[in-house]
Coordinates of C-alpha atoms in Angstrom, one line a residue:
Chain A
X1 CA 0.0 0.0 0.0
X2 CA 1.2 3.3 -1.1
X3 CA 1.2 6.8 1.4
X4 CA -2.0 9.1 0.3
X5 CA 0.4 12.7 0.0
X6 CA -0.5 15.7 -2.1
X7 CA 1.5 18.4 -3.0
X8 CA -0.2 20.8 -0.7
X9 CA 0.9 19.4 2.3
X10 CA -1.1 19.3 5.6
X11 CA -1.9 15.5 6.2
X12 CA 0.1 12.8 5.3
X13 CA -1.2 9.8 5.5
X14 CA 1.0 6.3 5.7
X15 CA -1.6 3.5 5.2
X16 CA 1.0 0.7 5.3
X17 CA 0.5 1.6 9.0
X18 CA -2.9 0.9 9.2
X19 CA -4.8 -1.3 11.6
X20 CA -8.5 -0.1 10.9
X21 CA -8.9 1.7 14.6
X22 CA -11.5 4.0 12.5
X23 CA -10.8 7.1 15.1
X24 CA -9.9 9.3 11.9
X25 CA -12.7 9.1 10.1
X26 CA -14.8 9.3 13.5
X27 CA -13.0 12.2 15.1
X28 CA -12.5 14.1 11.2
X29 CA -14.9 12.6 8.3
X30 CA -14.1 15.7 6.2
X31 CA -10.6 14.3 6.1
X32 CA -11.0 10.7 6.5
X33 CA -12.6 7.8 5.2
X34 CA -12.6 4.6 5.0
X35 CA -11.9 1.7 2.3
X36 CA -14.2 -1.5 1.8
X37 CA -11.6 -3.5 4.6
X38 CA -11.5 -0.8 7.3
X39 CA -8.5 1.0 6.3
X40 CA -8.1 4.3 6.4
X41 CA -8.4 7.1 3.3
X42 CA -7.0 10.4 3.1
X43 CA -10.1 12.4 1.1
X44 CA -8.5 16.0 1.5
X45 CA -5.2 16.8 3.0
X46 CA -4.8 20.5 3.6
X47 CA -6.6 21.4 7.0
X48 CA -8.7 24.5 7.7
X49 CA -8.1 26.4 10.5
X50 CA -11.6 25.8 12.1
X51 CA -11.0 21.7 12.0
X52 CA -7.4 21.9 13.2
X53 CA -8.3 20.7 16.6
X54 CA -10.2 17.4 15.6
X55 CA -7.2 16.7 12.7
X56 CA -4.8 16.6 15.8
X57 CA -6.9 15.1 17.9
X58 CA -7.3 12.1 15.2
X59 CA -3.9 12.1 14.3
X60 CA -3.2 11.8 18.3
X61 CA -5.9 8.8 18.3
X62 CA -4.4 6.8 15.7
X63 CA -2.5 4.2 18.2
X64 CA -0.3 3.3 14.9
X65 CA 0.9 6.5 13.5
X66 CA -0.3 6.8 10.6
X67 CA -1.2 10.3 10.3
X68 CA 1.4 12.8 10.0
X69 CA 1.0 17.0 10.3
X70 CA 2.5 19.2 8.7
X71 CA 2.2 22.6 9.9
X72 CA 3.8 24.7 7.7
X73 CA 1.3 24.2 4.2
X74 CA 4.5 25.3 2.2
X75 CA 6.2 22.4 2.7
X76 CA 5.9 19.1 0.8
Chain B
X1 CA -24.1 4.1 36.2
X2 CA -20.7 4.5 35.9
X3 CA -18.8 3.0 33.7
X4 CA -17.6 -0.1 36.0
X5 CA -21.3 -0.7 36.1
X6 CA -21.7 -0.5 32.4
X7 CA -19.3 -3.0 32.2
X8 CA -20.1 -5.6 34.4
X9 CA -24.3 -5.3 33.5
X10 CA -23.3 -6.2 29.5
X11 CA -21.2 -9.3 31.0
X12 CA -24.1 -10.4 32.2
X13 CA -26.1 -10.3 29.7
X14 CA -24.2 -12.5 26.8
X15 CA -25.5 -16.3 26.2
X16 CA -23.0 -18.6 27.5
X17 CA -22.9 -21.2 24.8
X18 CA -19.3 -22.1 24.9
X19 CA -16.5 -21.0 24.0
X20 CA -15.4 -21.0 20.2
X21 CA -11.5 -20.9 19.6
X22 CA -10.1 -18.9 16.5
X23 CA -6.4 -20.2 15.7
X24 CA -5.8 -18.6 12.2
X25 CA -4.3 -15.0 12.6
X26 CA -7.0 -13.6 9.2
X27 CA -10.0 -14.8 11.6
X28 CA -8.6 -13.5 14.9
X29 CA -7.5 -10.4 12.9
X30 CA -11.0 -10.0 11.2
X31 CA -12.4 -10.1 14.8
X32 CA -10.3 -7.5 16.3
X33 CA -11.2 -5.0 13.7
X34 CA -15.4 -5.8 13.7
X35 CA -17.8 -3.8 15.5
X36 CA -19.6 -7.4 15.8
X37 CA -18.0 -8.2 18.9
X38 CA -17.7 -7.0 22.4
X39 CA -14.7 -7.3 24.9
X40 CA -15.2 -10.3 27.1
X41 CA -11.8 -11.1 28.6
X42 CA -10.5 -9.9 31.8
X43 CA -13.2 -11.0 33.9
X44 CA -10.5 -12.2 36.6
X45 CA -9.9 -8.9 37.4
X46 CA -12.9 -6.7 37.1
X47 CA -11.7 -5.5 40.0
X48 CA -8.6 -3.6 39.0
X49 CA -9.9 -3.1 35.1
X50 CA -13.6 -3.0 35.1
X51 CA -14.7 0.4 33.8
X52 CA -11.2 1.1 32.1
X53 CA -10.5 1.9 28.2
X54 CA -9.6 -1.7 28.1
X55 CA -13.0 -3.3 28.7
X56 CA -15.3 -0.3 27.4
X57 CA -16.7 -0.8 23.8
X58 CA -18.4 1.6 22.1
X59 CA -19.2 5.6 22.3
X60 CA -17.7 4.8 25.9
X61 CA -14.6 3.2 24.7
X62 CA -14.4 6.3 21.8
X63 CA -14.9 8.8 24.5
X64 CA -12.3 7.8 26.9
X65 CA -9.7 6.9 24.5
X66 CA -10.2 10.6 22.4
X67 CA -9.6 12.0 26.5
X68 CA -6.5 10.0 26.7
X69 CA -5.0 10.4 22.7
X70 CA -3.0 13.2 23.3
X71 CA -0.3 11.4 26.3
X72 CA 0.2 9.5 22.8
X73 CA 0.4 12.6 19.9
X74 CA 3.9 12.9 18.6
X75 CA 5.2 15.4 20.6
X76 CA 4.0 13.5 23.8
X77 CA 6.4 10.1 22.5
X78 CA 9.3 12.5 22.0
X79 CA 8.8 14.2 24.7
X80 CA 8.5 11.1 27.2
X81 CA 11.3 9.6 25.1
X82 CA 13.6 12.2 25.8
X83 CA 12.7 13.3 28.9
X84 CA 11.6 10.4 30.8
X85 CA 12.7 7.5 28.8
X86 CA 16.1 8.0 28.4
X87 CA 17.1 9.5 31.6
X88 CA 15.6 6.2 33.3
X89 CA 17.6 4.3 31.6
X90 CA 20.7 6.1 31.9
X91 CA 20.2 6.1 35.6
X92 CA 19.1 2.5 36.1
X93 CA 21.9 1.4 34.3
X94 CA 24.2 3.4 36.2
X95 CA 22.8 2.3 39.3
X96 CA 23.1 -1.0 37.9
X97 CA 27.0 -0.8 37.4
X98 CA 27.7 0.9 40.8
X99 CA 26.0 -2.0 42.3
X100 CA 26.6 -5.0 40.9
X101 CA 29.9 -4.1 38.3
X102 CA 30.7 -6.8 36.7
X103 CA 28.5 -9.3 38.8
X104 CA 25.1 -10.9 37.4
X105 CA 22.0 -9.3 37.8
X106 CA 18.3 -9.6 36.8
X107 CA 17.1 -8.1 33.3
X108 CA 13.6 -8.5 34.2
X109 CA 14.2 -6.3 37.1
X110 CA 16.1 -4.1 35.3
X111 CA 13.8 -3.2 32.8
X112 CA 10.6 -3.1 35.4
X113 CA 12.6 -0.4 37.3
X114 CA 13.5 1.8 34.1
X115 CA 9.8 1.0 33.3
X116 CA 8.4 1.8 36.7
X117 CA 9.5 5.7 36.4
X118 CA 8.0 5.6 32.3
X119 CA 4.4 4.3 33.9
X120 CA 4.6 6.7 37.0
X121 CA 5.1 10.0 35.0
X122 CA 2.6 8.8 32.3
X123 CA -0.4 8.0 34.7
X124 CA 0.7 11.1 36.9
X125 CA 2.2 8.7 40.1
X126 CA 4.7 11.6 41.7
X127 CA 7.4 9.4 42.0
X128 CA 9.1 9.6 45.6
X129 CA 13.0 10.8 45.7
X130 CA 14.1 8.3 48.4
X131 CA 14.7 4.6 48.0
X132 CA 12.4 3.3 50.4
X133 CA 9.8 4.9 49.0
X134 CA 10.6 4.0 45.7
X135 CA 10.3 0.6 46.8
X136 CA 7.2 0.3 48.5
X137 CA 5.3 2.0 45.2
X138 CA 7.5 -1.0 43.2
X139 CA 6.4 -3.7 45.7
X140 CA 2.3 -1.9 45.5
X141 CA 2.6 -1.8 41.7
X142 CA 3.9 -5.7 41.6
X143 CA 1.3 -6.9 43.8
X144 CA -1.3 -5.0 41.5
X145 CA 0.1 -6.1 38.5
X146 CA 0.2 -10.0 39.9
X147 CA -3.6 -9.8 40.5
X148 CA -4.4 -7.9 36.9
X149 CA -3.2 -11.4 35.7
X150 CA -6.1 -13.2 37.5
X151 CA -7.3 -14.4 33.9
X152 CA -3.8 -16.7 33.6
X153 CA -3.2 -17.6 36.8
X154 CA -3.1 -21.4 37.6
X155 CA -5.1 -23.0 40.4
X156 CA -5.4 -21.0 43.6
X157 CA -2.6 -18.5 42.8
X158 CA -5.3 -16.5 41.3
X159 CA -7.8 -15.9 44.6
X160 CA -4.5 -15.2 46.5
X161 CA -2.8 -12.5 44.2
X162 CA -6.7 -11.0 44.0
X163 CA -6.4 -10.4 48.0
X164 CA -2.3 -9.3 48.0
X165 CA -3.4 -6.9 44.8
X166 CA -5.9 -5.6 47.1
X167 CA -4.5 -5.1 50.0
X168 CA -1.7 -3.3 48.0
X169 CA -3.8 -0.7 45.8
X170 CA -4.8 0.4 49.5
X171 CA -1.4 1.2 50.2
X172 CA -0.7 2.6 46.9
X173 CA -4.1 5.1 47.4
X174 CA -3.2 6.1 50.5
X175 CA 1.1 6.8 49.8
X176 CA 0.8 8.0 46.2
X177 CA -2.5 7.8 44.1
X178 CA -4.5 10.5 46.9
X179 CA -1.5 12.8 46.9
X180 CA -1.3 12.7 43.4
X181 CA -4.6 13.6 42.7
X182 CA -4.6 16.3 45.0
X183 CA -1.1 18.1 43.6
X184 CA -3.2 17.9 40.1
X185 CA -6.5 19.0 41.4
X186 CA -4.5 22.2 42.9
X187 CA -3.0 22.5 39.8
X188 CA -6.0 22.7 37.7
X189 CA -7.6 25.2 40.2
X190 CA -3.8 27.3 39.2
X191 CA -5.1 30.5 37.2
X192 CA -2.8 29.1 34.1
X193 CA -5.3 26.2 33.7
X194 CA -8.0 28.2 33.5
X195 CA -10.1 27.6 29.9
X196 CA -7.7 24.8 29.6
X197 CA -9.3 21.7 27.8
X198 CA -8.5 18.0 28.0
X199 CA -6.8 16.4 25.1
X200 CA -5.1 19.6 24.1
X201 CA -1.8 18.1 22.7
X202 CA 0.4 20.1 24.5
X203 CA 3.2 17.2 25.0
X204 CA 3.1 17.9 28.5
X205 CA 0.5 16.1 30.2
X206 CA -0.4 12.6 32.3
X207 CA -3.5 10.8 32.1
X208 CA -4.3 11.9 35.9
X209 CA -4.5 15.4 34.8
X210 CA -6.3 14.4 31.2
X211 CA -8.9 12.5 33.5
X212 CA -9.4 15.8 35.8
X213 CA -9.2 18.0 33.3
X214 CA -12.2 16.1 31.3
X215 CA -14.1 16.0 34.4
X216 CA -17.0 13.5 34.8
X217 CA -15.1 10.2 36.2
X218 CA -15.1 9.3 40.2
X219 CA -12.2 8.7 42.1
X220 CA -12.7 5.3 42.2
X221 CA -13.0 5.1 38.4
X222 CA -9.6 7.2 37.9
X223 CA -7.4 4.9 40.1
X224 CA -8.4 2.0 38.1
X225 CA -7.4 4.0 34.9
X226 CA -3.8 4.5 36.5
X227 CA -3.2 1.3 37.1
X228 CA -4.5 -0.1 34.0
X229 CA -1.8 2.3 32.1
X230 CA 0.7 1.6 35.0
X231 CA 0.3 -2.2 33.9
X232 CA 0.4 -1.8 30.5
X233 CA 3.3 0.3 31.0
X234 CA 5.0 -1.9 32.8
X235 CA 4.0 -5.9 32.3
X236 CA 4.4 -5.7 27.8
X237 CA 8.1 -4.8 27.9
X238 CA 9.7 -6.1 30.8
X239 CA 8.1 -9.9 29.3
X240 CA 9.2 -8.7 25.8
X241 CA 13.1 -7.4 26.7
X242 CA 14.8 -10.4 28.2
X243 CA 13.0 -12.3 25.5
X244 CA 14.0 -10.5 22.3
X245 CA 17.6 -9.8 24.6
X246 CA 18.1 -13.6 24.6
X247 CA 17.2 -14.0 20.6
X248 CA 19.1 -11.2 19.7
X249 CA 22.6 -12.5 21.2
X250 CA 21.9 -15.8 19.7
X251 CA 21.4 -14.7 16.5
X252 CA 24.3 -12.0 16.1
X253 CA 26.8 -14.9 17.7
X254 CA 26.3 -16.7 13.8
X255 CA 25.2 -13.4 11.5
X256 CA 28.5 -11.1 12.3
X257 CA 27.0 -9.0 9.6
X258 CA 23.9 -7.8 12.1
X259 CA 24.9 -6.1 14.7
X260 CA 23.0 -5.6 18.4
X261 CA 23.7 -2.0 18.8
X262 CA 21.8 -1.0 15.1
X263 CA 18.6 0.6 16.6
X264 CA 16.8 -0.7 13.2
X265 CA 18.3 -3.8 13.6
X266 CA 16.9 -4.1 17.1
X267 CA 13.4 -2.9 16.1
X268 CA 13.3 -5.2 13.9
X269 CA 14.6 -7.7 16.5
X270 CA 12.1 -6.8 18.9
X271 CA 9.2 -7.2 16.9
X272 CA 10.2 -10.8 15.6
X273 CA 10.1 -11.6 19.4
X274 CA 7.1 -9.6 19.9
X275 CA 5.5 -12.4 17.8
X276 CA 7.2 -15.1 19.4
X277 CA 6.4 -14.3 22.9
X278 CA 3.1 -11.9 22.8
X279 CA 2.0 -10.9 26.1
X280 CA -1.3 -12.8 27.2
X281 CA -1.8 -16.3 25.3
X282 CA -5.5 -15.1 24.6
X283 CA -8.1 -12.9 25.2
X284 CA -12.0 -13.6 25.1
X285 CA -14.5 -11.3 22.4
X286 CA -18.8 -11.7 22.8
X287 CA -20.1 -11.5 19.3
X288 CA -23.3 -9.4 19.2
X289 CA -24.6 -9.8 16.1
X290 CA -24.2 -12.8 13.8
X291 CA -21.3 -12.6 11.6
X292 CA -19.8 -14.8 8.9
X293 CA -16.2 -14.5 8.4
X294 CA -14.1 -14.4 5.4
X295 CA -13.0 -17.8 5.9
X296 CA -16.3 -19.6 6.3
X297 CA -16.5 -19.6 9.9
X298 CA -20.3 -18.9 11.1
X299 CA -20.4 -17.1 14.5
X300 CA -23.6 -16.1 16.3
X301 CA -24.8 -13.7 18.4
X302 CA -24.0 -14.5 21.9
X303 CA -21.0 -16.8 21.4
X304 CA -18.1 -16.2 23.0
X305 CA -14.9 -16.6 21.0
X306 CA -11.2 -16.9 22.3
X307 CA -8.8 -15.3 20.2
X308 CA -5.5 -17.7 20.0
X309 CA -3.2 -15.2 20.1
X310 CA -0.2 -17.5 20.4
X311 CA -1.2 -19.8 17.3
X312 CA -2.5 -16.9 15.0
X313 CA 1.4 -15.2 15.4
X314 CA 2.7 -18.8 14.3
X315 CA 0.4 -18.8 11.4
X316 CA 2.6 -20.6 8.3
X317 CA 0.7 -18.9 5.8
X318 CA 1.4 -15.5 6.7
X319 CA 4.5 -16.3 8.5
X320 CA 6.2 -19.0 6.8
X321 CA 7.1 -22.4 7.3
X322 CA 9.8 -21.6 9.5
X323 CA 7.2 -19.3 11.9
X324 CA 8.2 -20.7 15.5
X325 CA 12.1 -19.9 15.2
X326 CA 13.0 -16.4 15.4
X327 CA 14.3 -14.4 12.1
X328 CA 14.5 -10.9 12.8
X329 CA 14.6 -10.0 8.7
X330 CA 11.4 -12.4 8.4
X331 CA 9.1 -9.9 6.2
X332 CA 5.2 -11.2 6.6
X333 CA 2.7 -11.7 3.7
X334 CA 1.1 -7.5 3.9
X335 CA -0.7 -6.2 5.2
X336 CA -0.4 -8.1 8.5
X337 CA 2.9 -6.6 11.0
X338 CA 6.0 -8.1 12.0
X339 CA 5.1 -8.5 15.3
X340 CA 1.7 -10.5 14.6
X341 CA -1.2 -9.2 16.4
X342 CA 1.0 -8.8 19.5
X343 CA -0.8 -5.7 20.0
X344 CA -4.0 -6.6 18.6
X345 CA -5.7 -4.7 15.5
X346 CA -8.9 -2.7 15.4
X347 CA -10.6 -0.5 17.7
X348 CA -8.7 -1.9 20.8
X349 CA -5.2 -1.9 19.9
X350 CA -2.7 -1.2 22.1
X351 CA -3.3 2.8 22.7
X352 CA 0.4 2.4 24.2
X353 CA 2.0 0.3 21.4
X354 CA 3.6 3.3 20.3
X355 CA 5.5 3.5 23.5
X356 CA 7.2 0.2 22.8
X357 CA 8.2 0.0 19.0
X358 CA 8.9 4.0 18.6
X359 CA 7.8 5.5 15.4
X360 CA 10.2 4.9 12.8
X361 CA 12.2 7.7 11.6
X362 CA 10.7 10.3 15.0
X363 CA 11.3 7.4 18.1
X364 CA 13.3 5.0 18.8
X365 CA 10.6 2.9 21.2
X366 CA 11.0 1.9 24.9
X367 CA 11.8 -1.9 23.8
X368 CA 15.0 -1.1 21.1
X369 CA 16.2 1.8 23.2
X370 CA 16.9 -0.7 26.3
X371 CA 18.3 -3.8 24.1
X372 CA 20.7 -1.1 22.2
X373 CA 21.8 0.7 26.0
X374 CA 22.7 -2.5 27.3
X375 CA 24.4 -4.2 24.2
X376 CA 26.6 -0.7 24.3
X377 CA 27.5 -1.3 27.9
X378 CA 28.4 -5.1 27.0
X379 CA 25.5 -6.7 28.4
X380 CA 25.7 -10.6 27.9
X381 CA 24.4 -13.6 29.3
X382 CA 26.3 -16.6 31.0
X383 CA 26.4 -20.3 30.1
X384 CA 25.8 -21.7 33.4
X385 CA 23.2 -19.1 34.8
X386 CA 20.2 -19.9 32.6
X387 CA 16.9 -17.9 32.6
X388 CA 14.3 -18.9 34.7
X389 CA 10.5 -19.1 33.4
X390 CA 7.5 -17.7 35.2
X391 CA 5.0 -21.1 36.3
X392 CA 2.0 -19.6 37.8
X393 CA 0.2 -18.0 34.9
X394 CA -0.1 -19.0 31.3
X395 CA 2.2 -16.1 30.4
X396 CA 5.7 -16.7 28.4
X397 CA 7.8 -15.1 30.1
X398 CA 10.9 -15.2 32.8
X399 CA 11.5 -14.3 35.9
X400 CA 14.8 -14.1 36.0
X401 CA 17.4 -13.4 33.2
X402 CA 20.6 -13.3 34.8
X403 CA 23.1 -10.8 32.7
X404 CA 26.1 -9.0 33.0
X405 CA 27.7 -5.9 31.8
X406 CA 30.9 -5.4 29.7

């Protein structure tokens, strides 16, 4: 399985991590989905300001990793 | 109702229609990860766990764990890692060297010390400055740890390390868990807390504070919290150390070409033991809705299912044929991990697995930065001191691993 990373960097998402918790698409549907076996999908990886708080909180929820911030949107 | 309520009224209500065992790690996988199923295991010790994240399912479950995430951002490892982790180390070793030199001493003790000051700053256990005190809340947290085990205990062991855990989370309330919650309850009443919200990510927290900060859970409720996290912290990788210790020296004695002080090499190390010797043998799941799984297997509502932990991380198929001997460059069939479902998959994974096998590239992981310390300062086993393996539970794991530094 390939990473999900776009050139306008906010969330990077390593789904070779993966273990189908669900938190991210619970805690940010906007930003995550899911795949017909429970993994996770990255549908949109530059965060708004206003959803800032649940991206972290699911990135901190994911008890494998397999979110990664970036914080500064200029950098890949 | 409180949560330890919630949990022990569903118990009650599953069927008891025996018990069906799932030995192939795709079925116990497909388990972990279905909302079809319901935790059932841990019923030995209801007492110390009922109520916790552990045996929550559910918006519960969802709740607690989003309250107790951010001890676990990415900031939080480093932070602990560097702050907490490695000083402990550095300290237990050198304690280790002043007072034993050259002389044999106990790994599994070892790593339960360096592991003792990881769980007490992430439940929020002030940790005492003298030695006695240090040892009573080791001797407290052994006790309580002992009877957590309940589940795997052989014969009567289990009804006697129920009343010795007991009698020992009194002594722990009353030396360190009160005192604790009062420095954080002053704390949070401090005019810097003010507007402050749980689950901020600061980096900076315990899950004591997280809890008080949230609001909402009793006293009672908290303490069992702390000592789930104090077990967890504590009980994973002082079983996993000596083990993947022992593999490790064994291997690199005929592959020259690996060698014990590569931190990859040891994560990679680790986690081939991790599968080898996972921490509980099994744990139980109450399906609650009928579900057939991708292999055939017909489950019903009702039925409780034991989850062969120990067989599924020998699976040949995923494994190989060779599954049972340890090869730390052993690479199994995707997506599954390399150290099985050591810490489980799904909802319930390990919130703390992090903790253990680092984040590649950011940490280094509680587990590999032990092994590599103690390779560095020429820590080897003898030939006529042999480890000695634990006979009162179902658990694979020593308890003592007699080493020696350099």
């Amino acid at each position: 399985m390939e990473s999900d990373r776009s050139d306008q960097a906010g969330i990077r998402l390593v789904r070779e991590r993966c273990e189908s918790a669900g938190w991210c698409s619970r805690v940010a549907p906007a930003y995550f989905g899911r795949d017909a076996e429970g993994l996770a999908l990255l549908l949109r990886s530059t965060i708004d300001e206003a959803d800032e708080s649940d991206v972290q909180t699911a990135a901190d929820m994911c008890p494998t990793g397999s979110i990664e911030l970036s914080r500064d949107p200029q950098r890949g | 109702m409180d949560d330890t309520a919630l949990t022990a009224s569903a118990l009650s209500d599953g069927e008891q229609t025996g018990i069906l065992t799932l030995e192939r790690v795709d079925d116990v996988d497909e388990v972990l990860r279905s909302t079809a199923f319901r935790q059932g295991a841990h019923q030995g010790s209801l007492e110390f766990f009922g109520g916790t994240v552990l045996m929550l399912d559910g918006d519960p479950h969802f709740e607690r764990r989003r309250i107790e995430s951010s001890l676990f951002s990415r900031s939080s490892l480093i932070t602990m890692e560097h702050r907490v982790l490695g000083p402990s180390i550095d300290r237990t070793l050198a304690e280790t060297q002043r007072r034993y030199g050259s002389a044999l001493f106990n790994l599994v003790e070892f790593t339960r010390t360096v592991l003792l000051r990881i769980a007490a700053a992430l439940s929020g256990i002030d940790s005492p400055a003298d030695d006695d005190s240090v040892e009573r809340l080791a001797a407290y947290i052994h006790d309580m740890i002992d009877a957590a085990e309940a589940d795997w205990r052989y014969g009567d062991s289990a009804a006697l390390a129920i009343a010795n855990g007991i009698q020992a989370r009194k002594g722990f309330v009353d030396e360190f868990f009160r005192p604790s919650v009062e420095r954080r309850r002053a704390m949070l009443r401090a005019p810097a807390d003010v507007g402050r919200t749980a689950g901020s990510g600061s980096g900076a927290s315990d899950l004591l504070r997280e809890l008080m900060a949230a609001g909402g859970m009793t006293e009672d409720a908290m303490l069992r919290e702390v000592a789930l996290y104090i077990d967890g912290a504590i009980k994973t990788t002082s079983q996993s150390v000596p083990h993947a210790f022992g593999h490790i020296e064994e291997w690199c004695a005929s592959h020259p070409e690996d060698a014990k002080t590569d931190p990859e090499f040891l994560r990679k190390a680790l986690a081939e033991s991790l599968r080898l010797h996972g921490t509980v043998p099994s744990l139980l799941r109450i399906c609650t809705e009928d579900i057939l799984l991708a292999s055939g297997v017909e489950i019903r509502s009702g039925q409780r299912v034991s989850l062969d932990f120990r067989s599924a991380n020998l699976d040949p198929g995923i494994f190989g044929a060779d599954a049972a001997s340890f090869n730390p460059h052993r690479v199994p069939r995707p997506p599954h991990k390399p150290w099985g479902l050591t810490f489980g998959t799904g909802p319930h994974t390990c919130i703390g697995r992090l903790v253990v096998t680092g984040i590649p590239g950011v940490t280094e992981g509680s587990g590999t930065m032990m092994l590599r310390r103690l390779f560095e300062a020429g820590a080897r086993t003898v030939p006529d001191q042999p480890p000695v393996r634990e006979t009162q539970t179902g658990h694979d794991r020593y308890t003592r691993f007699a080493i020696q530094l350099g």
